[in-house]
Amino acid sequence: MVANREPCAFFFQPLGEALHRCKICGADRKQLPGTGYSSLFSHLVSRHEDFRAEYDTHHRGTERSLQDFGFVFEKTPHRYQWLRWVVERSMPLSEVDDERTRAMDKWRPTNSKAVKKDVITVAPNLGSVISEEMGDEIGVILYTVDGRLRRTLLVVSPLDDGNQDADAHIALFRNVLDVYNKTIDVIRFLVADNCNTNRSIATKLGVPLVGCASHRFNLAVKKFLTEHETLLQQINSLMHQLRLPNNASELAKLTPLRAKARNVTRWSSTYGMLQRYVKIRAYIRELGAVEDLTPRSGKHKKLVSLLSHLEKFESVCKHLQSEATSMSEICNGEKLSTAESVALRRLGRSRSDEGLGTAGRKRKGRQESYAAQIIQQGRVKRRAGGSAVYSALATQIPPTSNACERLISESKVILTPQRSSILPAHFEMLAFLRANKDMWDITSLA
């Protein structure tokens, strides 16, 4: 006895939204999922009395699955909807793994106007939280709470068109701090690149300018690489040739690793290029098209030696960019110069205010990278009674301004080409909430 679903699957074509079209007469019948096949089968019985004979004739001696008739497994429609969502919304494939994304099917529907209203509600409430928590000492881009480093975005507002000198920036600082009920006197230092505008801002505010250590490090590495530029250009030309379609396809037959060219604006790309060259050199030598560009044994040894130096530089660069790294660690107990001591006077404290602090705590074990070894080897014991006492903020000064670069990169996720018409005020609020997402919760909507 043939089950009802098999002839129904054979004689009806699914149209979606519970509609099915009869392949014999073209009539549309509705059959809701999970309710059986009574509606479809009754149509066959009442309108096509010989359907059984036709079905048996067609299937005599053959066995076909339900998938051949357009029916699918129960989980397939769900996978189809996820795929449509990823493709049509241009979402990354990893988005379906996000817990918040998976929970969306349990949320009540809303609309853009309601979400916009919530954004406008939460943003000023978050500003009030920051104002209460900020304290009386801050550095531009950060401040401390209970001895912990806290990087909080205060504003994303750009300067108006026209004059953008130091005075304009200082006026912006005043306006922003006024929103948080603070004066410009709470600023204790400025972390930024050592350009003329930033130097002028620090001078007029009377605060020390902490030049970006990452920027200085990049300049130092570029200077170090100058004497190796001829070899590096040869490797870069080799990588460009390996990225051409024909050469790339031949290389892909030998290894899944692709050639990497360098970006002249970032030395780390040079490290990545050399690292990839060393890994795929054995495969490159099998490609006759790039034989003339492949370095010989002597040059290859020089490149391997250079790569060992760049590995150390990479370790230092990453250590500088770590949010756990502070100027107190970079200084490594060295005695401050006269100029540095003068610059830190604004952060001075009496010994009675020193308290227990966190300086005496032992650091947890960490991976022994080259940067960590330098710091460990260079540690010296401080002279008893000869060291000055500074506020907790002084020990938390970051050596780089990479937090700003990360903010710009994160903002690109919000301000995509598809959202180029977003209002500046809405963009600022979204960036503000995203950067400070750990400082607001469901109570902020109240």
CSV table of C-alpha atoms in Angstrom, one decimal:
chain,number,residue,atom,x,y,z
A,1,MET,CA,0.0,0.0,0.0
A,2,VAL,CA,1.5,3.3,-1.1
A,3,ALA,CA,1.3,6.1,1.5
A,4,ASN,CA,-0.6,9.2,0.7
A,5,ARG,CA,2.4,11.5,0.8
A,6,GLU,CA,4.2,9.7,-2.1
A,7,PRO,CA,1.6,10.3,-4.8
A,8,CYS,CA,1.1,13.8,-3.4
A,9,ALA,CA,4.8,14.5,-3.7
A,10,PHE,CA,4.7,13.1,-7.3
A,11,PHE,CA,1.6,14.9,-8.6
A,12,PHE,CA,2.0,18.3,-6.8
A,13,GLN,CA,4.7,21.0,-7.1
A,14,PRO,CA,5.3,23.1,-3.9
A,15,LEU,CA,4.9,26.8,-4.5
A,16,GLY,CA,5.7,28.1,-1.1
A,17,GLU,CA,3.5,29.5,1.6
A,18,ALA,CA,1.6,26.1,1.9
A,19,LEU,CA,0.5,26.2,-1.7
A,20,HIS,CA,0.9,23.2,-4.0
A,21,ARG,CA,0.1,23.0,-7.8
A,22,CYS,CA,-1.3,19.9,-9.4
A,23,LYS,CA,0.9,18.8,-12.3
A,24,ILE,CA,-2.1,17.2,-14.0
A,25,CYS,CA,-4.7,20.0,-14.1
A,26,GLY,CA,-2.7,23.0,-12.8
A,27,ALA,CA,-5.1,23.6,-9.9
A,28,ASP,CA,-3.6,25.1,-6.7
A,29,ARG,CA,-4.4,23.5,-3.4
A,30,LYS,CA,-3.4,24.7,0.1
A,31,GLN,CA,-1.9,22.2,2.6
A,32,LEU,CA,-0.4,23.6,5.8
A,33,PRO,CA,2.9,22.0,7.0
A,34,GLY,CA,2.4,19.4,9.7
A,35,THR,CA,-1.3,18.7,8.8
A,36,GLY,CA,-0.8,15.7,6.7
A,37,TYR,CA,-1.8,15.4,3.0
A,38,SER,CA,-5.6,15.1,3.2
A,39,SER,CA,-6.3,18.2,1.0
A,40,LEU,CA,-3.9,17.2,-1.7
A,41,PHE,CA,-4.9,13.6,-1.7
A,42,SER,CA,-8.7,14.4,-1.8
A,43,HIS,CA,-8.0,16.4,-4.9
A,44,LEU,CA,-6.4,13.5,-6.6
A,45,VAL,CA,-9.2,11.1,-5.6
A,46,SER,CA,-12.1,13.5,-6.7
A,47,ARG,CA,-10.6,15.0,-9.9
A,48,HIS,CA,-8.2,12.3,-11.2
A,49,GLU,CA,-9.6,8.8,-10.6
A,50,ASP,CA,-6.8,7.1,-12.6
A,51,PHE,CA,-3.9,8.7,-10.7
A,52,ARG,CA,-3.0,5.4,-9.0
A,53,ALA,CA,-2.5,3.6,-12.3
A,54,GLU,CA,-0.4,6.5,-13.7
A,55,TYR,CA,1.7,6.6,-10.5
A,56,ASP,CA,2.3,2.8,-10.6
A,57,THR,CA,3.2,2.8,-14.3
A,58,HIS,CA,5.7,5.6,-13.7
A,59,HIS,CA,7.3,4.0,-10.7
A,60,ARG,CA,7.2,0.4,-11.7
A,61,GLY,CA,10.6,-1.1,-11.2
A,62,THR,CA,12.1,2.2,-9.8
A,63,GLU,CA,12.5,3.6,-6.3
A,64,ARG,CA,12.8,7.4,-5.8
A,65,SER,CA,13.3,9.5,-2.7
A,66,LEU,CA,11.0,12.2,-1.5
A,67,GLN,CA,13.7,14.7,-2.4
A,68,ASP,CA,13.2,13.8,-6.0
A,69,PHE,CA,9.6,15.3,-5.8
A,70,GLY,CA,10.6,18.5,-4.1
A,71,PHE,CA,10.1,17.5,-0.5
A,72,VAL,CA,12.9,18.3,2.0
A,73,PHE,CA,13.9,17.4,5.5
A,74,GLU,CA,12.4,19.5,8.3
A,75,LYS,CA,15.7,21.3,9.1
A,76,THR,CA,16.3,22.3,5.5
A,77,PRO,CA,13.9,25.3,5.5
A,78,HIS,CA,15.7,26.7,8.6
A,79,ARG,CA,19.0,26.4,6.9
A,80,TYR,CA,17.6,28.0,3.8
A,81,GLN,CA,16.3,31.1,5.8
A,82,TRP,CA,19.7,31.5,7.5
A,83,LEU,CA,21.4,31.3,4.1
A,84,ARG,CA,19.1,33.9,2.6
A,85,TRP,CA,19.7,36.2,5.6
A,86,VAL,CA,23.5,36.0,5.2
A,87,VAL,CA,23.4,36.5,1.4
A,88,GLU,CA,20.8,39.2,1.1
A,89,ARG,CA,22.1,41.2,4.1
A,90,SER,CA,25.8,40.8,3.2
A,91,MET,CA,26.6,39.4,6.6
A,92,PRO,CA,29.8,37.5,7.4
A,93,LEU,CA,29.3,33.7,7.6
A,94,SER,CA,30.5,33.8,11.2
A,95,GLU,CA,27.5,35.9,12.2
A,96,VAL,CA,25.3,32.7,12.5
A,97,ASP,CA,27.6,31.6,15.3
A,98,ASP,CA,27.0,34.7,17.4
A,99,GLU,CA,24.9,34.0,20.5
A,100,ARG,CA,23.1,37.3,20.2
A,101,THR,CA,22.2,36.6,16.6
A,102,ARG,CA,20.8,33.2,17.5
A,103,ALA,CA,18.7,34.6,20.2
A,104,MET,CA,17.0,37.0,17.8
A,105,ASP,CA,14.2,34.6,16.9
A,106,LYS,CA,13.0,34.8,20.6
A,107,TRP,CA,12.7,38.6,20.6
A,108,ARG,CA,9.5,40.4,20.0
A,109,PRO,CA,9.3,42.3,16.7
A,110,THR,CA,10.1,46.0,16.7
A,111,ASN,CA,10.7,48.8,14.2
A,112,SER,CA,13.4,51.3,13.4
A,113,LYS,CA,11.6,54.2,15.0
A,114,ALA,CA,11.5,52.4,18.3
A,115,VAL,CA,15.2,51.5,18.2
A,116,LYS,CA,16.1,55.1,17.3
A,117,LYS,CA,14.1,56.3,20.3
A,118,ASP,CA,16.0,53.8,22.5
A,119,VAL,CA,19.3,55.0,21.2
A,120,ILE,CA,18.4,58.6,22.0
A,121,THR,CA,17.3,57.5,25.5
A,122,VAL,CA,20.4,55.4,26.4
A,123,ALA,CA,23.1,57.8,25.1
A,124,PRO,CA,22.4,60.6,27.6
A,125,ASN,CA,21.9,58.1,30.5
A,126,LEU,CA,25.3,56.6,29.7
A,127,GLY,CA,26.8,60.2,29.7
A,128,SER,CA,25.5,60.6,33.3
A,129,VAL,CA,27.1,57.3,34.3
A,130,ILE,CA,30.5,58.4,32.9
A,131,SER,CA,30.2,61.9,34.5
A,132,GLU,CA,29.7,60.3,37.9
A,133,GLU,CA,32.5,57.8,37.5
A,134,MET,CA,35.2,59.9,35.8
A,135,GLY,CA,36.7,61.6,38.9
A,136,ASP,CA,39.0,64.7,39.0
A,137,GLU,CA,42.0,63.4,37.0
A,138,ILE,CA,41.9,62.1,33.5
A,139,GLY,CA,44.2,61.8,30.5
A,140,VAL,CA,42.8,62.4,27.1
A,141,ILE,CA,41.3,59.1,26.0
A,142,LEU,CA,41.4,57.4,29.5
A,143,TYR,CA,41.0,57.7,33.3
A,144,THR,CA,41.2,55.3,36.2
A,145,VAL,CA,38.5,53.7,38.4
A,146,ASP,CA,39.6,51.9,41.6
A,147,GLY,CA,43.1,51.6,40.2
A,148,ARG,CA,41.9,49.9,37.0
A,149,LEU,CA,42.6,51.4,33.5
A,150,ARG,CA,39.4,52.6,32.0
A,151,ARG,CA,39.3,53.7,28.4
A,152,THR,CA,36.0,55.4,27.7
A,153,LEU,CA,34.9,57.2,24.6
A,154,LEU,CA,33.7,60.7,25.5
A,155,VAL,CA,33.0,62.1,22.0
A,156,VAL,CA,33.2,61.3,18.3
A,157,SER,CA,32.2,64.8,17.2
A,158,PRO,CA,34.6,66.2,14.5
A,159,LEU,CA,35.8,69.8,14.5
A,160,ASP,CA,33.8,72.2,12.4
A,161,ASP,CA,35.2,73.2,8.9
A,162,GLY,CA,37.7,76.0,9.0
A,163,ASN,CA,40.3,76.5,11.7
A,164,GLN,CA,41.5,73.3,13.2
A,165,ASP,CA,44.5,74.5,15.2
A,166,ALA,CA,45.4,73.8,18.8
A,167,ASP,CA,43.0,76.5,20.1
A,168,ALA,CA,40.1,74.8,18.2
A,169,HIS,CA,40.9,71.4,19.8
A,170,ILE,CA,41.2,72.9,23.2
A,171,ALA,CA,37.8,74.6,22.7
A,172,LEU,CA,36.4,71.2,21.8
A,173,PHE,CA,37.9,69.7,24.9
A,174,ARG,CA,36.2,72.4,27.1
A,175,ASN,CA,32.9,71.8,25.4
A,176,VAL,CA,33.0,68.0,25.8
A,177,LEU,CA,34.2,68.1,29.4
A,178,ASP,CA,31.4,70.7,30.2
A,179,VAL,CA,28.9,68.1,29.2
A,180,TYR,CA,30.3,65.8,31.9
A,181,ASN,CA,30.4,68.6,34.4
A,182,LYS,CA,34.2,68.8,34.4
A,183,THR,CA,36.7,71.5,33.6
A,184,ILE,CA,39.7,71.3,31.4
A,185,ASP,CA,41.9,71.3,34.5
A,186,VAL,CA,41.2,67.6,35.1
A,187,ILE,CA,43.4,66.7,32.1
A,188,ARG,CA,46.7,65.5,33.3
A,189,PHE,CA,48.4,64.3,30.1
A,190,LEU,CA,47.9,63.9,26.4
A,191,VAL,CA,48.7,60.7,24.4
A,192,ALA,CA,49.1,61.4,20.7
A,193,ASP,CA,51.5,61.5,17.8
A,194,ASN,CA,54.3,64.1,18.1
A,195,CYS,CA,52.9,66.5,15.4
A,196,ASN,CA,53.0,70.3,15.7
A,197,THR,CA,49.3,70.6,16.6
A,198,ASN,CA,49.4,68.1,19.4
A,199,ARG,CA,52.6,69.6,20.8
A,200,SER,CA,50.9,73.0,20.8
A,201,ILE,CA,47.8,71.6,22.6
A,202,ALA,CA,50.0,70.0,25.3
A,203,THR,CA,52.0,73.3,25.7
A,204,LYS,CA,48.9,75.5,26.1
A,205,LEU,CA,47.3,73.1,28.5
A,206,GLY,CA,50.5,72.7,30.5
A,207,VAL,CA,50.3,68.9,30.4
A,208,PRO,CA,52.9,66.4,29.3
A,209,LEU,CA,52.6,65.0,25.8
A,210,VAL,CA,53.2,61.2,25.7
A,211,GLY,CA,54.3,60.6,22.1
A,212,CYS,CA,52.9,57.4,20.6
A,213,ALA,CA,55.5,54.6,21.2
A,214,SER,CA,54.1,52.6,18.4
A,215,HIS,CA,54.6,55.5,16.0
A,216,ARG,CA,58.2,56.0,17.1
A,217,PHE,CA,58.8,52.2,17.0
A,218,ASN,CA,57.6,52.1,13.4
A,219,LEU,CA,59.9,54.9,12.4
A,220,ALA,CA,62.8,53.1,14.1
A,221,VAL,CA,62.1,49.8,12.3
A,222,LYS,CA,61.8,51.5,8.9
A,223,LYS,CA,65.2,53.0,9.5
A,224,PHE,CA,66.6,49.6,10.4
A,225,LEU,CA,65.2,48.1,7.2
A,226,THR,CA,66.8,50.7,5.0
A,227,GLU,CA,70.0,48.8,4.5
A,228,HIS,CA,68.0,45.7,3.5
A,229,GLU,CA,65.7,47.6,1.0
A,230,THR,CA,67.2,46.0,-2.1
A,231,LEU,CA,66.5,42.5,-0.9
A,232,LEU,CA,63.1,43.4,0.3
A,233,GLN,CA,62.2,44.9,-3.0
A,234,GLN,CA,63.3,41.7,-4.7
A,235,ILE,CA,61.0,39.6,-2.4
A,236,ASN,CA,58.2,42.1,-3.0
A,237,SER,CA,58.5,41.8,-6.7
A,238,LEU,CA,58.6,38.0,-6.4
A,239,MET,CA,55.4,38.1,-4.3
A,240,HIS,CA,53.6,40.3,-6.9
A,241,GLN,CA,54.5,37.8,-9.6
A,242,LEU,CA,53.2,34.9,-7.5
A,243,ARG,CA,49.9,36.8,-7.1
A,244,LEU,CA,49.3,36.9,-10.9
A,245,PRO,CA,46.5,34.4,-12.0
A,246,ASN,CA,48.7,31.9,-13.8
A,247,ASN,CA,51.4,31.7,-11.2
A,248,ALA,CA,48.9,31.8,-8.3
A,249,SER,CA,47.1,28.8,-9.8
A,250,GLU,CA,50.3,26.8,-10.1
A,251,LEU,CA,51.4,27.7,-6.6
A,252,ALA,CA,47.9,26.6,-5.3
A,253,LYS,CA,48.6,23.1,-6.7
A,254,LEU,CA,51.6,22.8,-4.4
A,255,THR,CA,50.4,24.6,-1.2
A,256,PRO,CA,47.3,26.3,0.2
A,257,LEU,CA,49.5,29.3,1.3
A,258,ARG,CA,49.2,32.4,-0.9
A,259,ALA,CA,51.9,34.9,-1.7
A,260,LYS,CA,51.8,38.1,0.5
A,261,ALA,CA,53.0,41.5,-0.7
A,262,ARG,CA,54.0,44.3,1.7
A,263,ASN,CA,52.3,47.6,2.5
A,264,VAL,CA,55.0,50.3,2.5
A,265,THR,CA,53.0,52.2,5.2
A,266,ARG,CA,53.3,49.5,7.8
A,267,TRP,CA,56.5,47.6,8.6
A,268,SER,CA,54.5,44.7,10.0
A,269,SER,CA,53.5,43.8,6.4
A,270,THR,CA,57.2,43.3,5.6
A,271,TYR,CA,57.4,40.9,8.5
A,272,GLY,CA,54.4,39.0,7.2
A,273,MET,CA,55.8,39.0,3.6
A,274,LEU,CA,59.2,37.5,4.8
A,275,GLN,CA,57.5,35.0,7.0
A,276,ARG,CA,55.3,33.8,4.1
A,277,TYR,CA,58.4,33.7,1.8
A,278,VAL,CA,60.3,31.4,4.1
A,279,LYS,CA,57.3,29.1,4.4
A,280,ILE,CA,56.7,28.7,0.7
A,281,ARG,CA,60.2,29.0,-0.7
A,282,ALA,CA,60.5,25.3,-1.3
A,283,TYR,CA,57.4,25.4,-3.5
A,284,ILE,CA,58.5,28.6,-5.3
A,285,ARG,CA,61.6,26.9,-6.5
A,286,GLU,CA,59.4,24.4,-8.4
A,287,LEU,CA,57.9,27.3,-10.5
A,288,GLY,CA,60.0,28.0,-13.5
A,289,ALA,CA,58.1,31.3,-14.3
A,290,VAL,CA,59.6,33.0,-11.2
A,291,GLU,CA,63.0,31.3,-11.1
A,292,ASP,CA,64.9,34.5,-12.0
A,293,LEU,CA,63.3,36.4,-9.0
A,294,THR,CA,64.0,33.7,-6.4
A,295,PRO,CA,66.9,34.7,-4.1
A,296,ARG,CA,69.9,32.4,-4.2
A,297,SER,CA,71.3,30.7,-1.2
A,298,GLY,CA,73.5,33.6,0.1
A,299,LYS,CA,70.6,36.1,-0.1
A,300,HIS,CA,68.2,33.6,1.4
A,301,LYS,CA,70.4,33.2,4.5
A,302,LYS,CA,70.4,37.0,4.9
A,303,LEU,CA,66.6,37.1,4.6
A,304,VAL,CA,66.3,34.3,7.3
A,305,SER,CA,68.6,36.3,9.6
A,306,LEU,CA,66.5,39.5,9.0
A,307,LEU,CA,63.3,37.6,9.7
A,308,SER,CA,64.7,36.5,13.1
A,309,HIS,CA,65.1,40.2,14.0
A,310,LEU,CA,61.7,41.1,12.7
A,311,GLU,CA,60.2,38.4,14.9
A,312,LYS,CA,61.6,40.2,17.9
A,313,PHE,CA,60.3,43.5,16.6
A,314,GLU,CA,56.9,42.0,16.2
A,315,SER,CA,56.9,40.8,19.8
A,316,VAL,CA,57.8,44.3,21.0
A,317,CYS,CA,55.2,46.0,18.8
A,318,LYS,CA,52.4,43.8,20.0
A,319,HIS,CA,53.5,44.3,23.6
A,320,LEU,CA,53.3,48.1,23.2
A,321,GLN,CA,49.8,47.8,21.7
A,322,SER,CA,48.5,45.6,24.5
A,323,GLU,CA,45.9,47.4,26.7
A,324,ALA,CA,47.6,45.8,29.7
A,325,THR,CA,50.9,47.7,29.0
A,326,SER,CA,51.5,51.0,30.7
A,327,MET,CA,54.3,53.6,30.7
A,328,SER,CA,55.4,52.5,34.2
A,329,GLU,CA,56.2,49.0,32.7
A,330,ILE,CA,57.9,50.5,29.7
A,331,CYS,CA,60.1,52.7,31.9
A,332,ASN,CA,61.0,49.6,33.7
A,333,GLY,CA,62.2,51.2,36.9
A,334,GLU,CA,64.7,53.5,35.2
A,335,LYS,CA,65.4,56.9,36.8
A,336,LEU,CA,63.4,59.7,35.2
A,337,SER,CA,65.2,62.6,33.5
A,338,THR,CA,64.8,66.1,34.8
A,339,ALA,CA,62.3,66.9,32.0
A,340,GLU,CA,60.3,63.8,32.8
A,341,SER,CA,60.2,64.6,36.5
A,342,VAL,CA,58.9,68.1,35.8
A,343,ALA,CA,56.3,66.8,33.4
A,344,LEU,CA,54.9,64.4,36.1
A,345,ARG,CA,54.6,67.1,38.8
A,346,ARG,CA,50.9,67.4,38.0
A,347,LEU,CA,50.5,63.8,38.9
A,348,GLY,CA,52.5,64.0,42.2
A,349,ARG,CA,51.0,62.9,45.5
A,350,SER,CA,52.2,63.0,49.1
A,351,ARG,CA,53.3,59.7,50.7
A,352,SER,CA,50.4,59.8,53.0
A,353,ASP,CA,48.1,59.5,50.0
A,354,GLU,CA,50.0,56.6,48.4
A,355,GLY,CA,48.1,53.8,50.2
A,356,LEU,CA,48.6,50.2,49.3
A,357,GLY,CA,48.0,50.6,45.6
A,358,THR,CA,48.8,47.8,43.2
A,359,ALA,CA,52.5,48.3,42.6
A,360,GLY,CA,53.6,45.8,45.2
A,361,ARG,CA,51.6,42.9,43.7
A,362,LYS,CA,53.4,40.2,41.9
A,363,ARG,CA,52.5,39.9,38.2
A,364,LYS,CA,50.9,36.7,37.0
A,365,GLY,CA,53.0,34.5,34.8
A,366,ARG,CA,53.0,35.4,31.2
A,367,GLN,CA,54.3,34.0,28.0
A,368,GLU,CA,58.0,34.7,27.7
A,369,SER,CA,58.0,36.8,24.5
A,370,TYR,CA,61.0,38.8,23.5
A,371,ALA,CA,59.4,41.9,24.8
A,372,ALA,CA,58.7,40.3,28.2
A,373,GLN,CA,62.3,39.1,28.4
A,374,ILE,CA,63.6,42.6,27.8
A,375,ILE,CA,61.5,44.0,30.6
A,376,GLN,CA,62.4,41.1,32.9
A,377,GLN,CA,66.1,41.4,32.3
A,378,GLY,CA,66.1,45.1,32.7
A,379,ARG,CA,64.4,45.3,36.1
A,380,VAL,CA,66.3,47.1,38.8
A,381,LYS,CA,65.6,47.5,42.4
A,382,ARG,CA,64.4,51.0,43.3
A,383,ARG,CA,66.4,52.9,45.9
A,384,ALA,CA,64.7,53.0,49.2
A,385,GLY,CA,63.4,56.5,50.1
A,386,GLY,CA,64.5,58.0,46.8
A,387,SER,CA,61.4,57.5,44.6
A,388,ALA,CA,58.6,60.1,44.2
A,389,VAL,CA,55.0,59.2,44.8
A,390,TYR,CA,52.5,59.7,42.0
A,391,SER,CA,48.7,59.3,41.7
A,392,ALA,CA,47.3,56.0,40.4
A,393,LEU,CA,46.7,57.6,37.0
A,394,ALA,CA,50.4,58.0,36.5
A,395,THR,CA,51.0,54.3,36.5
A,396,GLN,CA,48.3,53.7,34.0
A,397,ILE,CA,49.5,56.1,31.2
A,398,PRO,CA,49.4,54.1,28.0
A,399,PRO,CA,52.5,54.2,25.8
A,400,THR,CA,50.6,54.3,22.6
A,401,SER,CA,47.5,55.9,21.0
A,402,ASN,CA,46.4,52.7,19.4
A,403,ALA,CA,43.1,52.9,21.1
A,404,CYS,CA,42.2,55.7,18.7
A,405,GLU,CA,43.1,53.6,15.7
A,406,ARG,CA,41.0,50.8,17.0
A,407,LEU,CA,38.1,53.2,17.4
A,408,ILE,CA,38.4,54.3,13.8
A,409,SER,CA,38.5,50.7,12.6
A,410,GLU,CA,35.4,49.8,14.7
A,411,SER,CA,33.6,52.9,13.3
A,412,LYS,CA,34.0,51.5,9.8
A,413,VAL,CA,31.7,48.6,10.8
A,414,ILE,CA,29.0,51.2,11.5
A,415,LEU,CA,29.6,53.7,8.7
A,416,THR,CA,29.6,51.2,5.8
A,417,PRO,CA,29.1,52.4,2.1
A,418,GLN,CA,25.5,51.1,2.4
A,419,ARG,CA,24.9,53.5,5.3
A,420,SER,CA,26.6,56.6,3.9
A,421,SER,CA,23.4,58.6,4.3
A,422,ILE,CA,23.2,58.1,8.1
A,423,LEU,CA,22.9,61.3,10.0
A,424,PRO,CA,26.1,62.4,11.8
A,425,ALA,CA,24.2,62.6,15.2
A,426,HIS,CA,23.0,59.0,14.8
A,427,PHE,CA,26.4,57.8,13.8
A,428,GLU,CA,28.0,59.5,16.9
A,429,MET,CA,25.4,57.9,19.2
A,430,LEU,CA,25.9,54.4,17.8
A,431,ALA,CA,29.7,54.7,18.0
A,432,PHE,CA,29.4,56.1,21.5
A,433,LEU,CA,27.3,53.2,22.7
A,434,ARG,CA,29.4,50.6,20.9
A,435,ALA,CA,32.7,51.8,22.4
A,436,ASN,CA,31.2,52.0,25.9
A,437,LYS,CA,29.0,48.8,25.6
A,438,ASP,CA,30.2,47.5,29.0
A,439,MET,CA,28.9,50.6,30.8
A,440,TRP,CA,25.2,50.4,30.0
A,441,ASP,CA,22.5,47.7,30.4
A,442,ILE,CA,18.8,47.2,30.4
A,443,THR,CA,18.3,49.7,33.2
A,444,SER,CA,19.7,52.5,31.0
A,445,LEU,CA,16.4,52.3,29.0
A,446,ALA,CA,14.3,53.1,32.1
